[in-house]
Amino acid sequence: MNLNMDSVESLVAQIQGLSGNLSDINHLHNLLKQSEELLHSESTRLISSLSQLDPSIHSLGYLYFLKAILSAPVSKEEANGLFVSLARFINSCVVEQIHLAPEKFIFICRWFKNQVILLEAPIRGVAPMLTAVRKLQVSSEQLTALHPDFLLLCVLAKCYKTGISILEDDIFEVDQPRDFFLYCYYGGMICIGQKQFGKALELLHNVVTAPMSTLNAIAVEAYKKYILVSLIRLGQFSASFPKHTSSVAQRNLKTFSQPYLELANSYGTGKISELETFVQTNMEKFESDNNLGLVKQVVSSMYKRNIQRLTQTYLTLSLQDIANTVQLSSSKEAEMHVLQMIEDGEIYATINQKDGMVRFLEDPEQYKTCAMIEYIDSSMKRLAGRGRDMILMILIVFLRDSTYETSTIEFCE
């Protein structure tokens, strides 16, 4: 049977007439599934038919048409027009209708994501993809296949705050392990961008320690960043893995991360000159991994930690003495570091601009009020429970799908 324009028009009429209630929509869904092969064979003739459908009413039919159109090659001009239609569809489609064909919705949303990346305008895709994630979710606890795509756009567009909004959800439902790995990896990058290093460590830790039968590229890159963020956040790195880490990860991750482990060893000496020399020697490697910016933050954190150590010994110290002690080039550079640390709440101090003296103060928060104790207790319980539930959840998914393997990943700086 050949699909001619009359049959396309007939199908459009069916979509228009059967999109009103659930019973009709279920019947329409059956018709669309029966017509799917025919739609694909005439995909180039469907674009003009989209104008006869309202995505906010005829969502299911519109979705089937889009899937058929995008499954075939489209010209640059057609792609530009479809880009606008897709954004409009994502924003206005009816949730109940797209849930009847979620795999098609995922397909068109990924085409949309790829298009904004191709246009080098990832920011144009952030808001529509966030809407797509929320519409695809059955509950806020579900990790969808679109979560990683949305987070990738946030990383590329540097829309870190928007990305953080979705990372605040507690996730307990995962379908595909790869989605979980990428969600945690890109989520960690977003938290790094926001300098929320504690949260970044948690997410990267999930990647490194999650069950895996073969080593994957995501875990390797996550481990490199995990080392760097540990140094920035904690001032140290332990090469020991938790007991629940897969044997594959324990055997192989260090092999692919030697320069980073050596960086951690150099950091541990506390000698800034040695650290800077090591970074300079291995700069090409760090740059090719898109981690040079993070490595520079590691170096900066050593300066900060050395300044913090001074607060434990001295009550007052000149900016020049600080510069000499922590090996900064000038008192002006020491002042910049001290001011930044004061602003970030990393030290408590005042600077006398007349004589260049720094007075170190005690932390005004004594951590002994009832409110602070309750906050610390609730945070510890929540993090402990969340970490346990995350590992259990990914283990269940892994055992269900033991064929999981990933060797490629979209990376970005």
Tab-separated table of C-alpha atoms in Angstrom:
chain	number	residue	atom	x	y	z
A	1	MET	CA	0.000	0.000	0.000
A	2	ASN	CA	1.361	3.424	-0.922
A	3	LEU	CA	0.769	6.507	1.130
A	4	ASN	CA	-0.545	9.336	-1.030
A	5	MET	CA	-1.510	12.849	-0.060
A	6	ASP	CA	-5.132	11.797	0.439
A	7	SER	CA	-4.138	9.236	3.059
A	8	VAL	CA	-1.885	11.787	4.784
A	9	GLU	CA	-4.808	14.179	4.867
A	10	SER	CA	-7.021	11.371	6.137
A	11	LEU	CA	-4.568	10.693	8.941
A	12	VAL	CA	-4.413	14.396	9.785
A	13	ALA	CA	-8.235	14.370	9.983
A	14	GLN	CA	-8.108	11.350	12.315
A	15	ILE	CA	-5.597	13.119	14.544
A	16	GLN	CA	-7.770	16.232	14.656
A	17	GLY	CA	-10.872	14.214	15.486
A	18	LEU	CA	-9.443	11.739	17.993
A	19	SER	CA	-7.364	13.934	20.309
A	20	GLY	CA	-10.163	14.948	22.647
A	21	ASN	CA	-10.444	12.207	25.278
A	22	LEU	CA	-8.460	9.224	26.551
A	23	SER	CA	-10.540	6.586	24.781
A	24	ASP	CA	-10.199	8.353	21.425
A	25	ILE	CA	-6.488	8.973	21.972
A	26	ASN	CA	-5.865	5.269	22.648
A	27	HIS	CA	-7.652	4.457	19.401
A	28	LEU	CA	-5.610	7.129	17.610
A	29	HIS	CA	-2.433	5.621	19.035
A	30	ASN	CA	-3.273	2.276	17.453
A	31	LEU	CA	-3.916	3.966	14.112
A	32	LEU	CA	-0.607	5.827	14.283
A	33	LYS	CA	1.336	2.660	15.103
A	34	GLN	CA	-0.261	0.924	12.119
A	35	SER	CA	0.661	3.884	9.890
A	36	GLU	CA	4.205	4.269	11.171
A	37	GLU	CA	5.982	2.501	8.318
A	38	LEU	CA	3.987	4.482	5.794
A	39	LEU	CA	4.732	7.759	7.551
A	40	HIS	CA	8.457	7.073	7.408
A	41	SER	CA	8.291	6.268	3.703
A	42	GLU	CA	6.787	9.694	2.983
A	43	SER	CA	8.512	11.679	5.710
A	44	THR	CA	9.548	14.573	3.471
A	45	ARG	CA	5.898	15.273	2.614
A	46	LEU	CA	4.815	15.554	6.262
A	47	ILE	CA	6.420	18.887	7.107
A	48	SER	CA	3.662	20.886	5.425
A	49	SER	CA	1.047	18.881	7.360
A	50	LEU	CA	2.396	20.044	10.728
A	51	SER	CA	0.736	23.422	10.197
A	52	GLN	CA	-2.647	21.688	10.313
A	53	LEU	CA	-1.989	20.312	13.794
A	54	ASP	CA	-1.919	22.114	17.131
A	55	PRO	CA	0.859	20.679	19.335
A	56	SER	CA	-1.040	21.667	22.486
A	57	ILE	CA	-4.055	19.560	21.398
A	58	HIS	CA	-2.826	17.000	18.866
A	59	SER	CA	0.381	16.157	20.743
A	60	LEU	CA	0.481	12.436	19.967
A	61	GLY	CA	-0.083	12.847	16.234
A	62	TYR	CA	2.330	15.772	16.094
A	63	LEU	CA	4.931	13.619	17.843
A	64	TYR	CA	4.551	10.769	15.345
A	65	PHE	CA	4.904	13.198	12.439
A	66	LEU	CA	8.031	14.778	13.944
A	67	LYS	CA	9.617	11.391	14.587
A	68	ALA	CA	9.024	10.324	10.971
A	69	ILE	CA	10.375	13.626	9.616
A	70	LEU	CA	13.503	13.615	11.766
A	71	SER	CA	14.302	9.973	11.075
A	72	ALA	CA	15.121	10.952	7.490
A	73	PRO	CA	17.822	13.390	6.324
A	74	VAL	CA	16.652	17.022	6.395
A	75	SER	CA	18.163	20.034	4.668
A	76	LYS	CA	19.692	22.907	6.607
A	77	GLU	CA	16.718	25.121	5.763
A	78	GLU	CA	14.237	22.455	6.879
A	79	ALA	CA	16.245	21.885	10.077
A	80	ASN	CA	16.010	25.573	10.981
A	81	GLY	CA	12.223	25.523	10.567
A	82	LEU	CA	11.862	22.248	12.460
A	83	PHE	CA	13.978	23.627	15.287
A	84	VAL	CA	11.327	26.276	15.955
A	85	SER	CA	8.510	23.709	15.645
A	86	LEU	CA	10.269	21.404	18.103
A	87	ALA	CA	10.761	24.118	20.707
A	88	ARG	CA	7.089	25.036	20.406
A	89	PHE	CA	6.059	21.378	20.648
A	90	ILE	CA	8.169	20.692	23.756
A	91	ASN	CA	6.726	23.709	25.540
A	92	SER	CA	3.081	23.092	24.669
A	93	CYS	CA	2.631	19.300	24.292
A	94	VAL	CA	0.224	17.399	26.548
A	95	VAL	CA	2.061	15.206	29.078
A	96	GLU	CA	-0.492	12.400	29.024
A	97	GLN	CA	-0.193	12.061	25.251
A	98	ILE	CA	3.617	12.019	25.008
A	99	HIS	CA	3.751	9.400	27.762
A	100	LEU	CA	2.098	7.018	25.284
A	101	ALA	CA	5.223	7.174	23.096
A	102	PRO	CA	8.108	8.218	25.385
A	103	GLU	CA	10.824	6.735	23.164
A	104	LYS	CA	9.706	9.015	20.299
A	105	PHE	CA	9.696	12.023	22.597
A	106	ILE	CA	13.243	11.192	23.702
A	107	PHE	CA	14.318	10.839	20.060
A	108	ILE	CA	13.036	14.254	18.967
A	109	CYS	CA	14.398	15.967	22.095
A	110	ARG	CA	17.849	14.548	21.428
A	111	TRP	CA	17.635	15.750	17.837
A	112	PHE	CA	16.799	19.177	19.251
A	113	LYS	CA	19.785	19.004	21.648
A	114	ASN	CA	22.143	17.985	18.845
A	115	GLN	CA	20.843	20.822	16.700
A	116	VAL	CA	21.558	23.547	19.283
A	117	ILE	CA	25.053	22.119	19.767
A	118	LEU	CA	25.561	22.122	15.990
A	119	LEU	CA	24.436	25.753	15.913
A	120	GLU	CA	26.902	26.487	18.738
A	121	ALA	CA	24.019	27.956	20.713
A	122	PRO	CA	23.494	25.529	23.612
A	123	ILE	CA	21.811	28.189	25.719
A	124	ARG	CA	18.834	28.107	23.306
A	125	GLY	CA	18.189	24.518	24.298
A	126	VAL	CA	18.446	24.813	28.086
A	127	ALA	CA	14.895	25.979	28.902
A	128	PRO	CA	13.108	23.663	26.400
A	129	MET	CA	15.136	20.655	27.560
A	130	LEU	CA	14.349	21.386	31.203
A	131	THR	CA	10.675	21.431	30.240
A	132	ALA	CA	11.165	18.160	28.357
A	133	VAL	CA	12.720	16.482	31.395
A	134	ARG	CA	9.875	17.570	33.661
A	135	LYS	CA	7.246	16.416	31.153
A	136	LEU	CA	8.895	13.046	30.620
A	137	GLN	CA	9.245	12.378	34.357
A	138	VAL	CA	6.539	10.315	36.017
A	139	SER	CA	7.780	11.650	39.377
A	140	SER	CA	10.596	13.938	40.558
A	141	GLU	CA	12.421	10.836	41.859
A	142	GLN	CA	12.773	9.382	38.344
A	143	LEU	CA	15.964	9.746	36.343
A	144	THR	CA	14.946	10.058	32.694
A	145	ALA	CA	16.991	9.465	29.559
A	146	LEU	CA	16.903	13.244	28.981
A	147	HIS	CA	18.540	14.261	32.267
A	148	PRO	CA	22.104	13.854	30.906
A	149	ASP	CA	21.236	15.727	27.697
A	150	PHE	CA	19.828	18.652	29.659
A	151	LEU	CA	22.826	18.760	32.006
A	152	LEU	CA	25.239	18.644	29.050
A	153	LEU	CA	23.577	21.745	27.576
A	154	CYS	CA	23.850	23.473	30.971
A	155	VAL	CA	27.586	22.697	31.046
A	156	LEU	CA	28.153	23.899	27.474
A	157	ALA	CA	26.098	27.063	28.036
A	158	LYS	CA	27.580	27.598	31.521
A	159	CYS	CA	24.024	27.764	32.900
A	160	TYR	CA	25.138	26.166	36.131
A	161	LYS	CA	22.368	27.543	38.348
A	162	THR	CA	19.699	26.098	36.056
A	163	GLY	CA	21.466	22.746	36.158
A	164	ILE	CA	21.687	22.847	39.955
A	165	SER	CA	17.881	23.157	40.127
A	166	ILE	CA	17.423	19.638	38.783
A	167	LEU	CA	20.281	18.180	40.819
A	168	GLU	CA	18.379	19.101	43.980
A	169	ASP	CA	15.894	16.277	43.283
A	170	ASP	CA	16.465	13.024	45.174
A	171	ILE	CA	16.702	10.337	42.476
A	172	PHE	CA	15.642	6.783	43.340
A	173	GLU	CA	14.376	5.427	40.003
A	174	VAL	CA	16.907	4.630	37.262
A	175	ASP	CA	16.232	2.705	34.073
A	176	GLN	CA	19.606	2.712	32.306
A	177	PRO	CA	23.004	2.687	34.109
A	178	ARG	CA	24.542	4.899	31.416
A	179	ASP	CA	21.992	7.625	32.194
A	180	PHE	CA	23.020	7.460	35.856
A	181	PHE	CA	26.742	7.655	35.038
A	182	LEU	CA	26.270	10.664	32.752
A	183	TYR	CA	23.836	12.369	35.148
A	184	CYS	CA	26.397	12.191	37.961
A	185	TYR	CA	29.322	13.135	35.695
A	186	TYR	CA	27.701	16.202	34.135
A	187	GLY	CA	26.112	17.056	37.474
A	188	GLY	CA	29.558	17.024	39.039
A	189	MET	CA	30.818	19.401	36.347
A	190	ILE	CA	27.922	21.769	37.018
A	191	CYS	CA	28.641	21.770	40.757
A	192	ILE	CA	32.310	22.473	39.987
A	193	GLY	CA	31.173	25.419	37.867
A	194	GLN	CA	29.201	26.712	40.846
A	195	LYS	CA	32.117	25.910	43.191
A	196	GLN	CA	29.870	23.555	45.136
A	197	PHE	CA	32.755	21.147	45.553
A	198	GLY	CA	31.113	19.070	48.280
A	199	LYS	CA	28.174	18.207	46.061
A	200	ALA	CA	30.535	17.657	43.110
A	201	LEU	CA	32.502	15.119	45.167
A	202	GLU	CA	29.305	13.262	46.028
A	203	LEU	CA	28.243	12.966	42.393
A	204	LEU	CA	31.679	12.018	41.051
A	205	HIS	CA	32.032	9.484	43.879
A	206	ASN	CA	28.797	7.863	42.681
A	207	VAL	CA	30.311	7.352	39.219
A	208	VAL	CA	33.603	5.948	40.478
A	209	THR	CA	32.037	3.497	42.951
A	210	ALA	CA	28.990	2.410	40.943
A	211	PRO	CA	28.832	-1.251	39.805
A	212	MET	CA	30.393	-1.896	36.393
A	213	SER	CA	31.418	-5.064	34.587
A	214	THR	CA	33.864	-3.308	32.246
A	215	LEU	CA	35.694	-0.041	32.688
A	216	ASN	CA	33.946	2.822	30.897
A	217	ALA	CA	35.149	6.208	29.728
A	218	ILE	CA	32.747	8.066	31.993
A	219	ALA	CA	34.216	6.520	35.141
A	220	VAL	CA	37.781	7.256	33.999
A	221	GLU	CA	37.062	10.960	33.426
A	222	ALA	CA	35.032	11.175	36.636
A	223	TYR	CA	37.938	9.702	38.613
A	224	LYS	CA	40.334	12.335	37.275
A	225	LYS	CA	37.988	15.115	38.335
A	226	TYR	CA	37.315	13.349	41.637
A	227	ILE	CA	41.029	13.519	42.470
A	228	LEU	CA	41.216	17.227	41.627
A	229	VAL	CA	38.047	18.184	43.487
A	230	SER	CA	39.198	16.195	46.537
A	231	LEU	CA	42.362	18.287	46.650
A	232	ILE	CA	40.414	21.535	46.302
A	233	ARG	CA	37.726	20.606	48.795
A	234	LEU	CA	39.604	18.473	51.326
A	235	GLY	CA	43.234	19.381	50.786
A	236	GLN	CA	44.117	15.722	50.331
A	237	PHE	CA	43.275	12.627	48.333
A	238	SER	CA	43.104	8.992	49.422
A	239	ALA	CA	43.861	6.483	46.669
A	240	SER	CA	41.991	3.763	48.594
A	241	PHE	CA	38.602	2.759	47.194
A	242	PRO	CA	35.525	2.004	49.339
A	243	LYS	CA	34.847	-1.718	49.731
A	244	HIS	CA	31.714	-1.577	47.565
A	245	THR	CA	33.681	-0.264	44.541
A	246	SER	CA	33.744	-2.737	41.654
A	247	SER	CA	36.903	-4.801	41.203
A	248	VAL	CA	37.107	-3.510	37.620
A	249	ALA	CA	37.334	0.076	38.833
A	250	GLN	CA	39.808	-0.744	41.581
A	251	ARG	CA	42.109	-2.572	39.163
A	252	ASN	CA	42.047	-0.114	36.273
A	253	LEU	CA	41.118	3.456	37.226
A	254	LYS	CA	44.549	4.300	38.633
A	255	THR	CA	46.241	3.070	35.455
A	256	PHE	CA	44.408	5.692	33.372
A	257	SER	CA	44.925	8.487	35.917
A	258	GLN	CA	48.652	8.403	36.764
A	259	PRO	CA	49.394	12.135	36.195
A	260	TYR	CA	46.511	13.021	38.512
A	261	LEU	CA	47.674	10.652	41.253
A	262	GLU	CA	51.189	12.079	40.946
A	263	LEU	CA	49.682	15.575	41.195
A	264	ALA	CA	47.972	14.530	44.425
A	265	ASN	CA	51.281	13.214	45.794
A	266	SER	CA	53.001	16.482	44.896
A	267	TYR	CA	50.178	18.425	46.555
A	268	GLY	CA	50.630	16.352	49.697
A	269	THR	CA	54.191	17.637	50.171
A	270	GLY	CA	52.875	21.155	50.702
A	271	LYS	CA	55.631	22.573	48.500
A	272	ILE	CA	54.064	24.995	46.072
A	273	SER	CA	57.135	25.279	43.828
A	274	GLU	CA	57.231	21.524	43.262
A	275	LEU	CA	53.500	21.489	42.536
A	276	GLU	CA	53.765	24.306	39.995
A	277	THR	CA	56.711	22.611	38.288
A	278	PHE	CA	54.751	19.371	38.015
A	279	VAL	CA	51.742	21.186	36.549
A	280	GLN	CA	53.932	22.964	34.035
A	281	THR	CA	55.539	19.672	32.975
A	282	ASN	CA	52.170	17.949	32.502
A	283	MET	CA	50.180	20.926	31.236
A	284	GLU	CA	49.601	19.418	27.794
A	285	LYS	CA	48.031	16.304	29.324
A	286	PHE	CA	45.747	18.290	31.649
A	287	GLU	CA	44.732	20.582	28.796
A	288	SER	CA	43.908	17.675	26.465
A	289	ASP	CA	41.671	16.249	29.216
A	290	ASN	CA	39.913	19.630	29.532
A	291	ASN	CA	40.998	19.732	33.176
A	292	LEU	CA	43.606	22.512	33.116
A	293	GLY	CA	41.239	25.058	34.675
A	294	LEU	CA	40.498	22.668	37.527
A	295	VAL	CA	44.211	21.930	37.980
A	296	LYS	CA	44.866	25.670	38.321
A	297	GLN	CA	42.235	25.768	41.061
A	298	VAL	CA	44.128	22.962	42.793
A	299	VAL	CA	47.289	25.108	42.757
A	300	SER	CA	45.326	28.099	44.056
A	301	SER	CA	43.864	25.960	46.843
A	302	MET	CA	47.371	25.120	48.086
A	303	TYR	CA	48.105	28.815	48.473
A	304	LYS	CA	44.850	29.174	50.391
A	305	ARG	CA	45.617	26.230	52.661
A	306	ASN	CA	49.064	27.547	53.404
A	307	ILE	CA	47.500	30.893	54.330
A	308	GLN	CA	44.949	29.088	56.515
A	309	ARG	CA	47.791	27.393	58.383
A	310	LEU	CA	49.174	30.820	59.232
A	311	THR	CA	45.919	31.696	61.012
A	312	GLN	CA	46.626	28.855	63.460
A	313	THR	CA	50.028	30.322	64.388
A	314	TYR	CA	49.777	34.108	64.121
A	315	LEU	CA	47.344	36.753	65.282
A	316	THR	CA	48.791	39.420	62.986
A	317	LEU	CA	51.069	39.205	59.980
A	318	SER	CA	52.095	41.586	57.231
A	319	LEU	CA	51.011	40.967	53.664
A	320	GLN	CA	54.678	40.811	52.662
A	321	ASP	CA	55.366	38.126	55.265
A	322	ILE	CA	52.381	36.156	53.999
A	323	ALA	CA	53.675	36.456	50.420
A	324	ASN	CA	57.142	35.272	51.476
A	325	THR	CA	55.863	32.369	53.582
A	326	VAL	CA	53.452	30.915	51.021
A	327	GLN	CA	55.697	31.791	48.044
A	328	LEU	CA	53.513	34.403	46.380
A	329	SER	CA	55.211	36.887	44.078
A	330	SER	CA	54.172	40.083	45.905
A	331	SER	CA	52.252	41.551	48.826
A	332	LYS	CA	49.606	42.666	46.339
A	333	GLU	CA	49.018	39.070	45.252
A	334	ALA	CA	48.868	38.043	48.922
A	335	GLU	CA	46.244	40.729	49.521
A	336	MET	CA	44.132	39.417	46.615
A	337	HIS	CA	44.231	35.880	48.038
A	338	VAL	CA	43.382	37.033	51.556
A	339	LEU	CA	40.484	39.212	50.377
A	340	GLN	CA	39.068	36.371	48.287
A	341	MET	CA	39.340	33.982	51.224
A	342	ILE	CA	37.582	36.456	53.508
A	343	GLU	CA	34.797	36.893	50.932
A	344	ASP	CA	34.411	33.113	50.592
A	345	GLY	CA	34.300	32.645	54.372
A	346	GLU	CA	37.476	30.541	54.339
A	347	ILE	CA	39.238	32.736	56.904
A	348	TYR	CA	38.179	35.527	59.210
A	349	ALA	CA	40.505	38.510	59.089
A	350	THR	CA	40.829	42.259	58.603
A	351	ILE	CA	43.430	44.117	56.547
A	352	ASN	CA	44.872	47.459	57.630
A	353	GLN	CA	45.505	49.237	54.345
A	354	LYS	CA	47.856	51.809	55.940
A	355	ASP	CA	50.515	49.436	57.234
A	356	GLY	CA	49.654	46.321	55.223
A	357	MET	CA	49.014	44.222	58.320
A	358	VAL	CA	46.503	41.361	58.453
A	359	ARG	CA	44.749	40.568	61.719
A	360	PHE	CA	43.354	37.041	61.947
A	361	LEU	CA	40.078	36.611	63.819
A	362	GLU	CA	38.254	33.645	65.334
A	363	ASP	CA	35.338	32.003	63.519
A	364	PRO	CA	32.209	33.826	64.764
A	365	GLU	CA	30.194	30.606	64.403
A	366	GLN	CA	30.887	28.473	67.478
A	367	TYR	CA	28.908	25.468	66.172
A	368	LYS	CA	27.272	24.907	69.531
A	369	THR	CA	23.837	26.459	69.124
A	370	CYS	CA	20.834	24.112	69.034
A	371	ALA	CA	19.971	25.223	65.513
A	372	MET	CA	23.486	24.530	64.197
A	373	ILE	CA	23.681	21.113	65.900
A	374	GLU	CA	20.289	20.131	64.443
A	375	TYR	CA	21.377	21.315	60.984
A	376	ILE	CA	24.625	19.306	61.091
A	377	ASP	CA	22.819	16.210	62.361
A	378	SER	CA	20.077	16.342	59.713
A	379	SER	CA	22.625	16.968	56.926
A	380	MET	CA	24.745	13.993	57.976
A	381	LYS	CA	21.732	11.685	58.146
A	382	ARG	CA	20.455	12.829	54.768
A	383	LEU	CA	23.822	12.414	53.039
A	384	ALA	CA	24.441	9.006	54.621
A	385	GLY	CA	21.020	7.732	53.599
A	386	ARG	CA	21.234	9.198	50.124
A	387	GLY	CA	24.636	7.651	49.435
A	388	ARG	CA	23.443	4.223	50.551
A	389	ASP	CA	20.248	4.444	48.498
A	390	MET	CA	22.169	5.596	45.401
A	391	ILE	CA	24.529	2.619	45.504
A	392	LEU	CA	21.689	0.170	46.144
A	393	MET	CA	19.659	1.659	43.302
A	394	ILE	CA	22.414	1.466	40.685
A	395	LEU	CA	23.354	-2.040	41.872
A	396	ILE	CA	19.798	-3.229	41.249
A	397	VAL	CA	19.815	-1.731	37.754
A	398	PHE	CA	23.259	-3.184	37.047
A	399	LEU	CA	22.220	-6.678	38.097
A	400	ARG	CA	19.172	-6.415	35.874
A	401	ASP	CA	21.249	-5.364	32.886
A	402	SER	CA	24.640	-7.024	33.270
A	403	THR	CA	25.518	-6.363	29.615
A	404	TYR	CA	26.110	-2.649	30.310
A	405	GLU	CA	29.201	-1.253	28.626
A	406	THR	CA	30.143	2.255	27.601
A	407	SER	CA	33.276	3.232	25.717
A	408	THR	CA	32.349	6.610	24.318
A	409	ILE	CA	31.013	9.786	25.885
A	410	GLU	CA	30.357	13.366	24.843
A	411	PHE	CA	32.885	15.526	26.686
A	412	CYS	CA	33.128	19.234	26.975
A	413	GLU	CA	35.384	21.704	28.688
